[in-house]
Amino acid sequence: MRVLVTGGAGCIGSDLVAMLASNGHEVRILDNLSSGRRRHLTPLLDLPHVEFTEGDLLDWPTVDRALSDVEFVHHLAANPDIKFDVDEPTDKDLRQNVLATYHVLEAMRKRGVRRIAFTSTSAVYGRSSVLPIPEDLALPRPISLYGASKLACEHLLSAFQNLFEFECWIFRLANIVGPKVRKRGRTVLADFISRLFKDPERLVILGDGTQQKSYLLTSECVDAMLHCIEHARESFNIFNVGGDDWISVSRIAELVVEAMGLPNVRFEYTGGDGGWPGDVSRFRLDVSRVNALGWRACHNSEEAIRQTIKDLLEQPSLFDSTGDG
Amino acid sequence: MRVLVTGGAGCIGSDLVAMLASNGHEVRILDNLSSGRRRHLTPLLDLPHVEFTEGDLLDWPTVDRALSDVEFVHHLAANPDIKFDVDEPTDKDLRQNVLATYHVLEAMRKRGVRRIAFTSTSAVYGRSSVLPIPEDLALPRPISLYGASKLACEHLLSAFQNLFEFECWIFRLANIVGPKVRKRGRTVLADFISRLFKDPERLVILGDGTQQKSYLLTSECVDAMLHCIEHARESFNIFNVGGDDWISVSRIAELVVEAMGLPNVRFEYTGGDGGWPGDVSRFRLDVSRVNALGWRACHNSEEAIRQTIKDLLEQPSLFDSTGDG
């Protein structure tokens, strides 16, 4: 089967491409390399039946061409930053997530491609008084532009599913971690390591450190998604994919310090509940729906974090002051 | 207080403008007259403190200017057609609802305007196994591009509320009827009357006639919205607004025939469950949340329909073959 992977040069996308290729599929990658990295593609492009187009989903002819002779779309490309910086345009998510996804769906409709997997996010839920959060939480209430845009994409899929007989698999991902780092400083782990390289005696931690998050390895995330596509047979499927326990930010800091062998690090907390506006301080997904399909993570959150720290420390060049990660 | 009403030339918008003006507010109307009608504005523009700008929400400078010196926004402008015609572009709702709403929110943010009422739709719910439908239904699942776009707008409001301290009132409206008809043939009532003027012996009814819908008069809808804005004090409020009983499409046909005094009309049913793709055959909102604020409709669905038929028949020119309604 020929499949298209948008965002295939990303941390999750490139792992997905590798898995699809090893399962015998012909894989076309479309990525604008805005957050994806060419180095993630290098080993993949040596594989037979893997092709890469550098292109942007906001460019309609590019999207339309990418859909020719494709049977299945894995749509992962997105602006991945949940944090909103005040000097950023407020329509970044609207363009790069909603409009981009519309282009994918419309090109699929025109080309007669009907099956799509879409990586959404746990940020659709916003703050929830229910923990862990099930997929059918009453009225998800996103508090970030990123979460709002991803939920809007889900609704577009919902309408296309009904009007044009699409089959959809939506994955709401939470804190997927792995050896590939998109951008230094944008994830808590890479941020801690990066700052400890600079100053091995002091670590500033956003919030009060009690924030609780759950983590899942990229490789397990990809495995869960492919398992769901194979085993979930509704025409519209939504699955939470994430770790099913949690770990505190302070504990993550301890694990980093321990792995780096730093004896005297002073933790300094900025205080407050969440790390940044839009942050959700305690968060865990209910993953019983994906578990009920027969899939279960092999590593818990602390193991995923330990493994990822180890992988990152094996690539010290990631943390050179000149590199962009 | 100076308020902006987008879509103020529409059926609901113009009633809202009249009510706001009579309550002593200065009202600025912004409408591109794509579905609003100049004749709805004629009586309003004689009122003191009511001004009108013809302009499009997709034109950023127009939106930005419209927000100057405003304290409250009633955002009603939208593509109002829930039906999707196969020859239409599939991005109509995305542009006219989502992008337009983004422009309103962004102009508000830049101008320091923080309070917005937004007319959403019961179409956000799609098909629901729960009837009547409460506001906090688990995961609304729109099946139309229109419903998907309106729900996407709600999420944008949600994000702006959280990030920029907006106050939001969202109204999910269902089947609002009144003497103003936007476009002949687009609502079941005007459609029936129009076709019976042409052929008083035969009426084609989409579906099997057992579709159940609830109806609320425009005047009562406006009254409910203003009541909620006055009495609901959360920073993010969502209310269903609609009739709290229902009436079948066949019964509506009987009421039209009776009011027109036609003795021998043959009803012909196209058959099937819903009237058109994306139609929901049985539909009623749970309006207990607005009722709990002390508001209740004075007319039930059949009374609203009877009143509207009477009002429409008093304007036979609406149904001239040359008029566009």
XYZ file of C-alpha atoms in Angstrom:
650
model
C 0.000 0.000 0.000
C 1.263 3.496 -0.780
C 0.833 5.860 2.142
C 1.495 9.548 2.624
C 3.037 10.740 5.874
C 2.791 14.499 6.384
C 5.294 15.714 8.927
C 7.361 12.620 8.219
C 10.610 14.381 9.153
C 9.371 15.035 12.674
C 10.234 13.137 15.835
C 7.160 10.921 15.683
C 6.704 11.078 11.919
C 10.144 9.714 11.110
C 9.671 6.789 13.516
C 6.320 6.121 11.864
C 7.901 6.184 8.393
C 10.529 3.681 9.519
C 7.875 1.347 10.897
C 5.638 1.627 7.808
C 8.580 0.990 5.505
C 9.643 -2.041 7.500
C 6.059 -3.328 7.199
C 6.448 -3.239 3.421
C 4.533 -0.076 2.562
C 5.591 2.480 -0.015
C 5.935 5.710 1.931
C 5.768 9.250 0.581
C 6.911 11.885 3.054
C 5.739 15.493 2.824
C 7.386 17.901 5.236
C 8.288 21.603 5.080
C 11.138 21.069 7.561
C 9.856 23.931 9.721
C 10.035 21.709 12.771
C 10.988 18.415 11.164
C 14.690 17.827 10.564
C 16.529 16.546 7.520
C 18.777 14.457 9.782
C 15.730 12.419 10.827
C 15.226 11.536 7.154
C 18.785 10.605 6.274
C 18.606 6.940 7.279
C 15.067 6.601 5.882
C 15.801 7.813 2.387
C 18.196 4.907 1.911
C 15.277 2.514 2.288
C 13.560 1.251 -0.850
C 10.093 2.707 -1.468
C 10.591 5.783 0.710
C 10.402 9.146 -1.069
C 10.552 12.669 0.291
C 9.033 15.943 -0.908
C 9.932 19.167 0.819
C 6.753 21.184 0.708
C 4.192 23.099 2.696
C 0.615 22.030 3.362
C -0.517 25.626 2.882
C 0.524 25.346 -0.776
C -2.458 23.680 -2.423
C -0.714 22.303 -5.576
C 1.883 20.622 -3.364
C -0.784 18.937 -1.282
C -2.819 17.946 -4.300
C 0.199 16.344 -5.979
C 1.201 14.548 -2.795
C -2.153 12.755 -2.721
C -1.842 11.147 -6.147
C -1.887 7.323 -6.046
C -2.066 7.216 -2.268
C -4.324 4.885 -0.304
C -3.859 6.079 3.240
C -2.772 9.351 4.836
C -0.983 9.701 8.150
C -1.383 13.406 8.814
C 1.132 14.453 11.473
C 2.348 17.797 10.128
C 1.454 20.693 12.386
C 2.741 23.643 14.256
C 3.739 21.638 17.322
C 4.190 24.485 19.815
C 1.513 24.552 22.444
C 3.049 27.576 24.136
C 1.909 30.939 22.822
C 4.466 33.735 22.911
C 2.990 37.213 23.084
C 5.028 38.417 20.126
C 3.773 35.618 17.895
C 0.868 36.011 15.490
C -2.316 34.558 17.004
C -3.286 32.866 13.725
C -0.295 30.537 13.506
C -2.263 27.496 14.692
C -5.260 28.437 12.614
C -3.127 28.477 9.473
C -0.630 25.708 10.105
C -3.059 23.312 11.742
C -6.628 24.071 10.636
C -6.063 25.358 7.091
C -3.307 22.841 6.480
C -5.562 19.989 7.605
C -8.381 21.299 5.447
C -6.048 21.157 2.439
C -5.189 17.548 3.220
C -8.852 16.566 3.553
C -9.913 18.428 0.422
C -7.099 16.919 -1.653
C -8.102 13.491 -0.334
C -11.728 14.110 -1.310
C -10.763 15.205 -4.822
C -8.393 12.291 -5.292
C -10.772 9.708 -3.844
C -8.538 8.912 -0.869
C -10.728 8.121 2.103
C -8.627 6.847 4.992
C -6.776 9.161 7.326
C -4.993 8.940 10.659
C -4.571 12.283 12.400
C -2.373 13.145 15.366
C -4.362 15.381 17.648
C -3.359 16.288 21.161
C -4.340 15.972 24.775
C -4.385 19.795 24.751
C -7.909 19.559 23.343
C -9.063 18.826 26.892
C -7.676 21.961 28.525
C -7.954 21.869 32.286
C -10.014 18.922 33.411
C -11.434 18.199 36.820
C -11.663 14.560 35.735
C -8.356 12.670 35.862
C -7.386 10.529 34.088
C -9.244 12.035 31.132
C -11.357 9.743 28.946
C -11.881 10.387 25.209
C -15.563 11.174 25.653
C -15.038 13.821 28.297
C -18.012 16.142 28.378
C -17.265 19.146 26.171
C -13.485 19.369 25.810
C -12.526 22.942 26.582
C -9.150 23.878 25.057
C -7.344 26.766 26.717
C -4.567 27.184 24.157
C -4.722 28.280 20.525
C -2.895 25.046 19.729
C -5.470 22.855 21.479
C -8.353 24.811 19.951
C -6.895 24.386 16.467
C -6.312 20.665 16.851
C -9.871 20.141 18.113
C -11.118 22.184 15.152
C -9.208 19.774 12.892
C -10.941 16.835 14.566
C -14.308 18.417 13.755
C -13.288 18.911 10.127
C -12.455 15.207 9.982
C -15.823 14.474 11.575
C -17.682 16.448 8.900
C -15.656 14.928 6.041
C -16.225 11.485 7.502
C -19.972 12.010 7.409
C -20.318 13.902 4.136
C -17.713 12.107 2.023
C -17.487 8.691 3.663
C -14.016 9.031 5.091
C -12.577 6.619 7.635
C -10.736 8.434 10.410
C -8.427 7.503 13.236
C -7.683 10.353 15.608
C -4.931 10.080 18.205
C -4.824 12.507 21.094
C -1.178 12.365 22.102
C 0.254 13.463 25.426
C 3.936 14.071 26.141
C 5.582 11.746 23.652
C 9.329 11.595 24.293
C 12.246 10.060 22.469
C 15.816 10.482 21.340
C 14.906 12.948 18.615
C 14.625 16.483 19.855
C 12.862 18.959 17.654
C 14.133 22.120 19.189
C 16.311 22.600 22.195
C 14.470 24.237 25.063
C 10.961 23.395 23.900
C 10.562 20.228 25.948
C 11.238 20.005 29.641
C 13.853 17.277 29.276
C 15.963 18.937 26.595
C 15.531 22.220 28.409
C 16.906 20.812 31.682
C 19.831 19.090 29.998
C 20.668 22.132 27.916
C 20.675 24.455 30.901
C 22.674 22.069 33.067
C 25.355 21.900 30.361
C 25.614 25.680 30.655
C 25.400 25.915 34.432
C 25.956 22.577 36.223
C 25.246 24.033 39.665
C 21.835 25.602 39.262
C 18.558 24.597 37.566
C 15.586 26.930 37.263
C 12.330 24.965 37.244
C 9.148 26.633 35.997
C 6.309 26.415 38.518
C 6.691 24.715 41.882
C 7.907 21.374 40.485
C 4.841 19.434 41.612
C 3.329 19.472 38.119
C 2.475 15.889 37.213
C 2.733 14.665 33.629
C 2.723 11.270 31.964
C 5.193 10.237 29.272
C 5.273 7.676 26.486
C 8.172 6.773 24.206
C 7.881 7.751 20.534
C 8.416 4.160 19.439
C 5.539 2.999 21.630
C 3.326 5.845 20.404
C 3.847 4.763 16.791
C 3.175 1.172 17.756
C -0.085 2.158 19.480
C -1.284 4.164 16.483
C -0.657 1.358 13.995
C -2.303 -1.114 16.368
C -5.447 1.046 16.523
C -5.603 1.512 12.745
C -5.417 -2.245 12.364
C -7.915 -3.155 15.065
C -10.396 -0.273 15.394
C -13.057 -0.571 12.743
C -15.501 2.272 13.363
C -15.588 4.857 10.591
C -14.630 7.522 13.136
C -12.246 6.526 15.905
C -10.680 8.611 18.661
C -7.995 7.276 20.967
C -5.981 8.781 23.752
C -2.342 7.748 23.429
C -0.018 8.500 26.312
C 1.565 7.140 29.437
C -0.821 5.661 31.959
C 0.933 6.812 35.114
C 2.659 10.084 35.915
C 5.813 11.694 37.162
C 6.511 15.096 38.734
C 8.663 17.775 37.154
C 10.913 17.731 40.245
C 11.440 13.996 39.815
C 12.372 14.544 36.163
C 14.948 17.114 37.303
C 16.377 14.601 39.767
C 16.656 11.940 37.056
C 18.461 14.347 34.722
C 20.906 15.432 37.427
C 21.537 11.807 38.364
C 22.147 10.721 34.762
C 24.503 13.651 34.161
C 26.392 12.779 37.334
C 26.139 16.286 38.753
C 26.622 16.256 42.523
C 25.638 19.788 43.547
C 22.724 21.214 41.609
C 20.575 23.818 43.319
C 16.927 23.674 42.142
C 15.263 27.074 41.910
C 11.515 27.146 41.446
C 9.787 30.080 39.789
C 6.734 29.129 41.842
C 3.079 29.043 40.957
C 0.861 26.281 39.771
C 1.686 25.790 36.085
C 4.863 26.342 34.137
C 3.489 28.869 31.615
C 0.141 30.368 30.539
C -1.894 27.519 29.149
C 0.084 24.883 31.032
C -1.965 22.245 32.803
C -0.241 21.327 36.033
C -1.642 17.860 36.616
C -2.381 15.781 33.604
C -3.028 12.178 32.708
C -5.021 10.497 29.959
C -7.330 7.576 30.422
C -5.865 5.039 27.993
C -8.265 2.207 28.729
C -9.802 2.478 25.253
C -6.538 1.670 23.501
C -5.777 -0.942 26.165
C -9.134 -2.585 25.404
C -7.935 -3.081 21.825
C -5.124 -5.221 23.195
C -2.330 -2.646 23.269
C -0.321 -1.719 26.344
C 2.816 0.409 26.871
C 5.945 -1.512 27.875
C 7.562 1.410 29.724
C 6.024 3.605 32.389
C 6.588 7.356 32.567
C 9.767 7.180 34.679
C 11.246 4.483 32.438
C 10.392 6.527 29.329
C 12.073 9.577 30.862
C 15.169 7.593 31.947
C 15.528 6.066 28.489
C 15.152 9.431 26.796
C 17.688 11.164 29.058
C 20.150 8.394 28.217
C 19.492 8.764 24.476
C 19.834 12.544 24.607
C 23.071 12.479 26.578
C 24.530 10.229 23.892
C 24.078 13.111 21.434
C 25.877 15.984 23.184
C 26.075 17.906 19.895
C 22.327 18.522 20.267
C 23.192 20.830 23.096
C 25.978 22.801 21.469
C 25.224 26.463 21.799
C 25.397 26.839 18.010
C 23.009 24.031 17.126
C 19.283 24.553 16.742
C 18.603 21.019 17.940
C -22.669 51.319 26.151
C -21.489 51.096 22.528
C -21.896 47.622 21.093
C -20.993 46.067 17.762
C -23.438 43.654 16.146
C -21.917 41.659 13.285
C -24.592 40.226 11.031
C -26.935 42.942 12.275
C -28.909 42.919 9.019
C -29.861 39.280 9.489
C -33.125 37.853 10.756
C -31.916 37.489 14.328
C -29.340 40.273 14.175
C -31.810 42.980 13.219
C -34.171 41.979 16.034
C -31.210 42.088 18.405
C -30.221 45.565 17.176
C -33.763 46.827 17.742
C -33.788 45.453 21.280
C -30.333 46.838 22.123
C -31.258 50.267 20.758
C -34.483 50.328 22.726
C -32.436 49.478 25.830
C -30.449 52.668 25.253
C -27.259 51.259 23.752
C -25.328 52.786 20.869
C -25.295 50.112 18.214
C -22.828 49.721 15.353
C -23.903 47.193 12.738
C -21.393 45.436 10.498
C -22.883 43.263 7.767
C -21.768 42.329 4.245
C -25.414 41.794 3.183
C -24.545 38.362 1.811
C -27.434 36.847 3.701
C -28.598 39.877 5.696
C -31.017 42.210 3.960
C -31.040 45.995 3.681
C -34.807 45.988 4.231
C -34.240 44.594 7.744
C -32.129 47.684 8.467
C -34.449 50.330 7.080
C -36.506 50.884 10.241
C -33.442 50.585 12.479
C -31.355 53.245 10.783
C -33.985 55.860 11.713
C -33.266 55.190 15.370
C -30.821 57.477 17.161
C -27.442 55.883 17.938
C -27.716 53.114 15.342
C -25.078 53.133 12.599
C -24.429 50.706 9.762
C -21.261 49.716 7.924
C -21.470 47.446 4.918
C -18.348 45.343 5.139
C -16.916 41.867 5.251
C -15.343 40.160 8.255
C -12.720 38.636 5.975
C -11.410 42.163 5.326
C -9.127 42.837 8.276
C -9.085 46.693 8.139
C -12.887 46.727 8.140
C -13.039 44.514 11.217
C -10.322 46.452 12.983
C -12.080 49.781 12.385
C -15.434 48.354 13.482
C -13.972 47.532 16.898
C -12.881 51.076 17.768
C -14.574 52.468 20.879
C -16.723 49.370 21.364
C -17.346 47.720 24.718
C -19.243 44.601 23.738
C -19.479 42.485 20.587
C -22.481 40.455 19.506
C -20.974 38.279 16.789
C -23.786 36.834 14.683
C -22.358 37.145 11.164
C -21.810 33.782 9.517
C -22.492 31.671 6.537
C -25.852 30.416 7.795
C -26.373 27.486 5.417
C -26.054 24.152 7.138
C -26.762 22.270 3.925
C -23.745 21.493 1.783
C -24.297 21.442 -1.967
C -21.879 19.269 -3.898
C -20.991 22.090 -6.285
C -20.058 24.451 -3.455
C -16.498 24.940 -2.241
C -15.861 22.923 0.896
C -14.023 25.801 2.590
C -16.962 28.220 2.706
C -17.648 27.594 6.401
C -13.976 27.575 7.228
C -13.558 31.023 5.715
C -16.836 32.721 6.543
C -17.195 31.274 10.005
C -13.790 30.304 11.407
C -11.525 32.901 9.764
C -14.156 35.619 10.146
C -14.535 34.826 13.838
C -10.777 34.816 14.269
C -10.653 38.329 12.791
C -13.286 39.504 15.259
C -11.420 38.007 18.215
C -8.050 39.326 17.102
C -9.408 42.842 16.518
C -10.997 42.698 19.975
C -7.687 41.629 21.508
C -5.798 44.449 19.800
C -8.416 47.028 20.732
C -8.770 45.841 24.326
C -12.398 44.726 23.878
C -12.987 41.677 26.026
C -16.674 40.781 26.044
C -18.301 38.793 23.266
C -21.570 36.978 22.658
C -21.416 34.441 19.846
C -24.266 32.675 18.086
C -23.263 29.071 17.622
C -25.621 26.323 16.566
C -27.208 23.088 17.670
C -25.488 21.592 14.607
C -22.358 21.259 16.756
C -23.979 18.181 18.294
C -24.508 16.238 15.073
C -26.567 13.118 15.605
C -27.108 12.471 19.268
C -28.451 9.386 20.963
C -29.271 11.597 23.951
C -32.438 13.689 23.535
C -33.004 16.414 24.567
C -29.336 17.376 24.209
C -27.619 19.129 27.135
C -24.808 21.653 26.632
C -22.212 19.365 28.199
C -22.912 16.424 25.954
C -19.882 14.175 25.806
C -17.808 15.122 22.768
C -20.102 16.952 20.344
C -19.642 15.306 16.978
C -20.618 17.639 14.123
C -21.575 15.937 10.870
C -21.764 19.076 8.711
C -19.043 21.491 7.647
C -21.234 24.215 9.115
C -21.484 22.543 12.533
C -17.768 21.741 12.522
C -16.903 25.363 11.741
C -19.150 26.774 14.450
C -17.699 24.410 17.033
C -14.225 25.431 15.893
C -15.248 29.044 16.561
C -16.341 28.095 20.068
C -12.883 26.642 20.700
C -11.231 29.820 19.437
C -13.335 31.776 21.920
C -12.305 29.304 24.604
C -8.604 29.857 23.902
C -8.966 33.653 23.721
C -10.952 33.581 26.951
C -8.120 31.806 28.704
C -5.131 33.549 27.131
C -6.456 37.108 26.902
C -9.069 37.244 29.656
C -12.110 37.476 27.448
C -15.649 37.004 28.746
C -17.734 34.861 26.419
C -21.369 33.951 26.025
C -22.016 31.243 23.462
C -25.530 30.459 22.268
C -26.237 27.224 20.476
C -29.362 28.066 18.529
C -31.822 25.579 17.054
C -34.488 26.375 14.463
C -35.160 30.027 15.177
C -38.167 31.224 13.157
C -39.755 34.606 12.562
C -41.336 36.930 10.042
C -38.033 37.740 8.366
C -37.028 35.211 5.770
C -33.485 35.219 4.605
C -33.831 33.290 1.436
C -36.873 31.645 -0.003
C -36.607 27.881 -0.027
C -33.902 27.592 2.609
C -36.216 27.035 5.571
C -38.931 24.437 5.634
C -41.714 26.965 6.276
C -40.844 29.417 3.510
C -40.191 26.465 1.244
C -43.653 24.979 1.846
C -45.433 28.324 1.378
C -43.428 29.147 -1.721
C -44.185 25.834 -3.367
C -47.866 25.918 -2.448
C -48.167 29.349 -4.074
C -46.875 27.724 -7.256
C -48.856 24.496 -7.021
C -51.728 24.611 -4.494
C -52.640 20.945 -4.976
C -49.374 19.145 -4.297
C -46.611 19.471 -1.734
C -43.391 17.476 -1.892
C -42.013 16.833 1.583
C -38.378 15.763 2.001
C -38.009 12.581 4.021
C -40.980 10.709 5.452
C -42.458 13.681 7.334
C -41.872 12.192 10.775
C -38.757 14.306 11.367
C -39.223 16.084 14.699
C -37.817 19.578 15.257
C -38.329 22.265 17.860
C -38.864 25.940 17.061
C -38.404 29.224 18.860
C -39.439 32.705 17.725
C -36.657 35.145 16.826
C -37.944 37.687 19.345
C -37.776 35.112 22.115
C -34.322 33.992 21.024
C -33.025 37.564 21.316
C -34.714 37.928 24.674
C -33.079 34.709 25.921
C -29.613 35.798 24.780
C -29.800 39.190 26.479
C -31.161 37.536 29.624
C -28.171 35.168 29.737
C -25.643 37.960 29.181
C -27.182 39.840 32.070
C -27.476 36.923 34.476
C -24.726 34.425 33.607
C -21.477 35.504 35.204
C -18.931 32.810 34.389
C -16.116 33.982 32.155
C -17.080 31.300 29.645
C -20.771 30.517 29.251
C -22.533 28.158 26.857
C -26.313 28.001 26.534
C -28.645 26.042 24.351
C -31.390 28.317 23.035
C -34.345 26.721 21.283
C -37.861 25.434 21.702
C -38.360 22.921 24.484
C -40.907 20.695 22.759
C -41.121 19.500 19.163
C -43.309 19.253 16.100
C -43.200 16.964 13.086
C -42.564 18.130 9.548
C -45.942 16.648 8.512
C -47.686 18.705 11.190
C -45.928 21.852 9.899
C -47.229 21.040 6.409
C -50.766 20.688 7.812
C -50.506 24.058 9.582
C -49.309 25.776 6.391
C -52.100 24.248 4.307
C -54.675 25.205 6.948
C -53.441 28.818 7.197
C -53.414 29.186 3.402
C -56.954 27.803 3.255
C -56.067 25.146 0.705
C -58.620 22.307 0.759
C -57.044 19.663 -1.463
C -53.301 19.388 -1.075
C -51.692 16.029 -1.783
C -48.590 15.421 0.344
C -45.833 13.542 -1.452
C -42.963 12.230 0.628
C -39.530 11.642 -0.861
C -39.056 9.013 1.850
C -36.104 8.139 4.008
C -35.084 9.223 7.429
C -33.696 12.756 7.072
C -34.472 15.518 4.604
C -30.944 15.929 3.193
C -27.365 14.759 3.864
C -26.404 16.101 7.257
C -30.028 16.497 8.367
C -30.823 15.177 11.833
C -34.278 13.699 11.807
C -35.199 13.982 15.480
C -33.822 16.911 17.358
C -34.438 18.775 20.574
C -32.189 20.778 22.883
C -32.186 20.540 26.636
C -32.858 24.156 27.623
C -32.921 23.627 31.377
C -29.709 25.637 31.788
C -31.254 28.824 30.394
C -34.475 28.044 32.256
C -32.481 27.833 35.498
C -31.409 31.444 34.919
C -35.062 32.429 35.099
C -35.865 32.561 31.392
C -38.629 30.584 29.705
C -40.141 30.713 26.190
C -43.713 32.038 25.989
C -44.615 30.098 22.833
C -44.178 26.400 22.170
C -43.019 25.035 18.809
C -46.490 24.795 17.257
C -47.371 28.337 18.387
C -44.071 29.645 17.007
C -44.783 27.952 13.683
C -48.394 29.215 13.554
C -47.277 32.777 14.314
C -44.543 32.648 11.693
C -46.833 31.258 8.995
C -49.253 34.126 9.721
C -46.447 36.709 9.519
C -45.088 35.255 6.279
C -48.495 35.119 4.583
C -48.908 38.823 5.351
C -45.868 39.461 3.094
C -46.871 37.714 -0.138
C -44.253 39.690 -2.060
C -41.652 37.508 -0.357
C -42.894 34.678 -2.506
C -42.955 36.448 -5.872
C -41.030 34.432 -8.368
C -38.742 37.400 -9.006
C -37.876 38.144 -5.414
C -34.905 36.617 -3.681
C -36.738 36.733 -0.350
